[in-house]
Tab-separated table of N, CA and C in Angstrom:
chain	number	residue	atom	x	y	z
A	1	MET	N	95.253	-11.357	-4.901
A	1	MET	CA	94.084	-12.234	-4.892
A	1	MET	C	93.391	-12.226	-3.525
A	2	ASP	N	94.186	-12.287	-2.455
A	2	ASP	CA	93.597	-12.304	-1.112
A	2	ASP	C	92.807	-11.023	-0.850
A	3	ASN	N	93.380	-9.889	-1.264
A	3	ASN	CA	92.688	-8.618	-1.067
A	3	ASN	C	91.356	-8.617	-1.822
A	4	TYR	N	91.388	-9.118	-3.026
A	4	TYR	CA	90.163	-9.159	-3.833
A	4	TYR	C	89.108	-10.045	-3.170
A	5	ARG	N	89.574	-11.177	-2.655
A	5	ARG	CA	88.640	-12.085	-1.974
A	5	ARG	C	87.994	-11.391	-0.783
A	6	LEU	N	88.783	-10.670	-0.023
A	6	LEU	CA	88.268	-9.958	1.145
A	6	LEU	C	87.174	-8.973	0.732
A	7	THR	N	87.467	-8.185	-0.305
A	7	THR	CA	86.488	-7.180	-0.722
A	7	THR	C	85.212	-7.852	-1.217
A	8	SER	N	85.333	-8.947	-1.967
A	8	SER	CA	84.141	-9.623	-2.466
A	8	SER	C	83.340	-10.215	-1.302
A	9	ALA	N	84.040	-10.756	-0.305
A	9	ALA	CA	83.361	-11.301	0.879
A	9	ALA	C	82.641	-10.182	1.629
A	10	GLU	N	83.307	-9.045	1.750
A	10	GLU	CA	82.690	-7.906	2.430
A	10	GLU	C	81.458	-7.437	1.664
A	11	ARG	N	81.594	-7.386	0.350
A	11	ARG	CA	80.430	-6.995	-0.465
A	11	ARG	C	79.277	-7.957	-0.223
A	12	HIS	N	79.587	-9.224	-0.188
A	12	HIS	CA	78.560	-10.241	0.036
A	12	HIS	C	77.874	-10.012	1.386
A	13	LYS	N	78.678	-9.701	2.410
A	13	LYS	CA	78.123	-9.408	3.739
A	13	LYS	C	77.172	-8.225	3.673
A	14	VAL	N	77.600	-7.176	2.993
A	14	VAL	CA	76.763	-5.969	2.890
A	14	VAL	C	75.447	-6.310	2.202
A	15	VAL	N	75.533	-7.084	1.119
A	15	VAL	CA	74.315	-7.476	0.403
A	15	VAL	C	73.390	-8.264	1.320
A	16	LEU	N	73.955	-9.216	2.073
A	16	LEU	CA	73.136	-10.013	2.984
A	16	LEU	C	72.462	-9.125	4.030
A	17	ASN	N	73.227	-8.183	4.587
A	17	ASN	CA	72.663	-7.299	5.609
A	17	ASN	C	71.518	-6.477	5.057
A	18	THR	N	71.683	-5.923	3.851
A	18	THR	CA	70.607	-5.109	3.277
A	18	THR	C	69.387	-5.981	3.013
A	19	ASN	N	69.598	-7.222	2.557
A	19	ASN	CA	68.465	-8.120	2.318
A	19	ASN	C	67.708	-8.387	3.611
A	20	ILE	N	68.439	-8.613	4.701
A	20	ILE	CA	67.794	-8.878	5.995
A	20	ILE	C	66.985	-7.653	6.435
A	21	VAL	N	67.565	-6.466	6.265
A	21	VAL	CA	66.855	-5.242	6.641
A	21	VAL	C	65.585	-5.096	5.809
A	22	ASP	N	65.696	-5.346	4.497
A	22	ASP	CA	64.514	-5.261	3.626
A	22	ASP	C	63.451	-6.259	4.067
A	23	MET	N	63.888	-7.478	4.412
A	23	MET	CA	62.928	-8.494	4.847
A	23	MET	C	62.235	-8.065	6.137
A	24	LEU	N	62.996	-7.476	7.065
A	24	LEU	CA	62.394	-7.009	8.318
A	24	LEU	C	61.381	-5.903	8.043
A	25	LYS	N	61.755	-4.955	7.160
A	25	LYS	CA	60.826	-3.874	6.813
A	25	LYS	C	59.562	-4.461	6.198
A	26	LEU	N	59.728	-5.419	5.285
A	26	LEU	CA	58.584	-6.049	4.633
A	26	LEU	C	57.701	-6.751	5.657
A	27	ALA	N	58.326	-7.475	6.572
A	27	ALA	CA	57.565	-8.194	7.598
A	27	ALA	C	56.766	-7.213	8.447
A	28	LYS	N	57.412	-6.103	8.823
A	28	LYS	CA	56.728	-5.083	9.628
A	28	LYS	C	55.544	-4.529	8.852
A	29	PHE	N	55.768	-4.214	7.569
A	29	PHE	CA	54.699	-3.670	6.731
A	29	PHE	C	53.557	-4.673	6.612
A	30	ARG	N	53.912	-5.946	6.422
A	30	ARG	CA	52.882	-6.975	6.270
A	30	ARG	C	52.032	-7.103	7.509
A	31	THR	N	52.672	-7.089	8.691
A	31	THR	CA	51.898	-7.233	9.930
A	31	THR	C	50.962	-6.036	10.098
A	32	GLN	N	51.454	-4.827	9.807
A	32	GLN	CA	50.607	-3.638	9.905
A	32	GLN	C	49.446	-3.741	8.914
A	33	TYR	N	49.739	-4.183	7.682
A	33	TYR	CA	48.710	-4.329	6.642
A	33	TYR	C	47.653	-5.332	7.085
A	34	ASN	N	48.110	-6.464	7.652
A	34	ASN	CA	47.165	-7.481	8.130
A	34	ASN	C	46.289	-6.925	9.254
A	35	GLN	N	46.890	-6.161	10.155
A	35	GLN	CA	46.108	-5.564	11.253
A	35	GLN	C	45.043	-4.626	10.701
A	36	ILE	N	45.412	-3.810	9.694
A	36	ILE	CA	44.450	-2.882	9.091
A	36	ILE	C	43.324	-3.671	8.436
A	37	LEU	N	43.675	-4.726	7.693
A	37	LEU	CA	42.652	-5.542	7.023
A	37	LEU	C	41.705	-6.158	8.045
A	38	ARG	N	42.250	-6.682	9.141
A	38	ARG	CA	41.402	-7.285	10.179
A	38	ARG	C	40.452	-6.252	10.767
A	39	ALA	N	40.976	-5.060	11.023
A	39	ALA	CA	40.132	-4.001	11.587
A	39	ALA	C	39.004	-3.668	10.619
A	40	LEU	N	39.333	-3.552	9.335
A	40	LEU	CA	38.303	-3.250	8.331
A	40	LEU	C	37.271	-4.366	8.271
A	41	LEU	N	37.707	-5.617	8.328
A	41	LEU	CA	36.775	-6.744	8.290
A	41	LEU	C	35.866	-6.722	9.514
A	42	GLN	N	36.429	-6.417	10.690
A	42	GLN	CA	35.618	-6.354	11.907
A	42	GLN	C	34.558	-5.265	11.775
A	43	ILE	N	34.937	-4.106	11.227
A	43	ILE	CA	33.979	-3.019	11.041
A	43	ILE	C	32.858	-3.483	10.109
A	44	ARG	N	33.229	-4.180	9.020
A	44	ARG	CA	32.219	-4.686	8.085
A	44	ARG	C	31.263	-5.629	8.775
A	45	HIS	N	31.797	-6.556	9.585
A	45	HIS	CA	30.951	-7.523	10.280
A	45	HIS	C	29.963	-6.802	11.200
A	46	VAL	N	30.428	-5.784	11.896
A	46	VAL	CA	29.550	-5.025	12.794
A	46	VAL	C	28.429	-4.384	11.990
A	47	ARG	N	28.774	-3.779	10.848
A	47	ARG	CA	27.757	-3.144	10.004
A	47	ARG	C	26.732	-4.155	9.513
A	48	ILE	N	27.220	-5.330	9.076
A	48	ILE	CA	26.309	-6.361	8.563
A	48	ILE	C	25.364	-6.816	9.672
A	49	GLU	N	25.906	-7.012	10.883
A	49	GLU	CA	25.064	-7.438	11.998
A	49	GLU	C	23.992	-6.403	12.296
A	50	ARG	N	24.352	-5.141	12.255
A	50	ARG	CA	23.379	-4.079	12.533
A	50	ARG	C	22.288	-4.059	11.467
A	51	GLU	N	22.671	-4.287	10.191
A	51	GLU	CA	21.678	-4.276	9.115
A	51	GLU	C	20.706	-5.437	9.250
A	52	ASP	N	21.206	-6.599	9.700
A	52	ASP	CA	20.344	-7.773	9.827
A	52	ASP	C	19.306	-7.587	10.934
A	53	ARG	N	19.656	-6.884	12.002
A	53	ARG	CA	18.751	-6.753	13.147
A	53	ARG	C	17.617	-5.797	12.924
């Protein structure tokens, strides 16, 4: 029983670690995506300003 508990605990640790890594990857992707969106919005604003003038 003790051996089984150890393996299940270890499995749980591995699952938690992979989840944290996935969350970090997602966070990194989200920040990059937000930066790209902001850049695109800034370009649009510049174009709109030029058209108005």
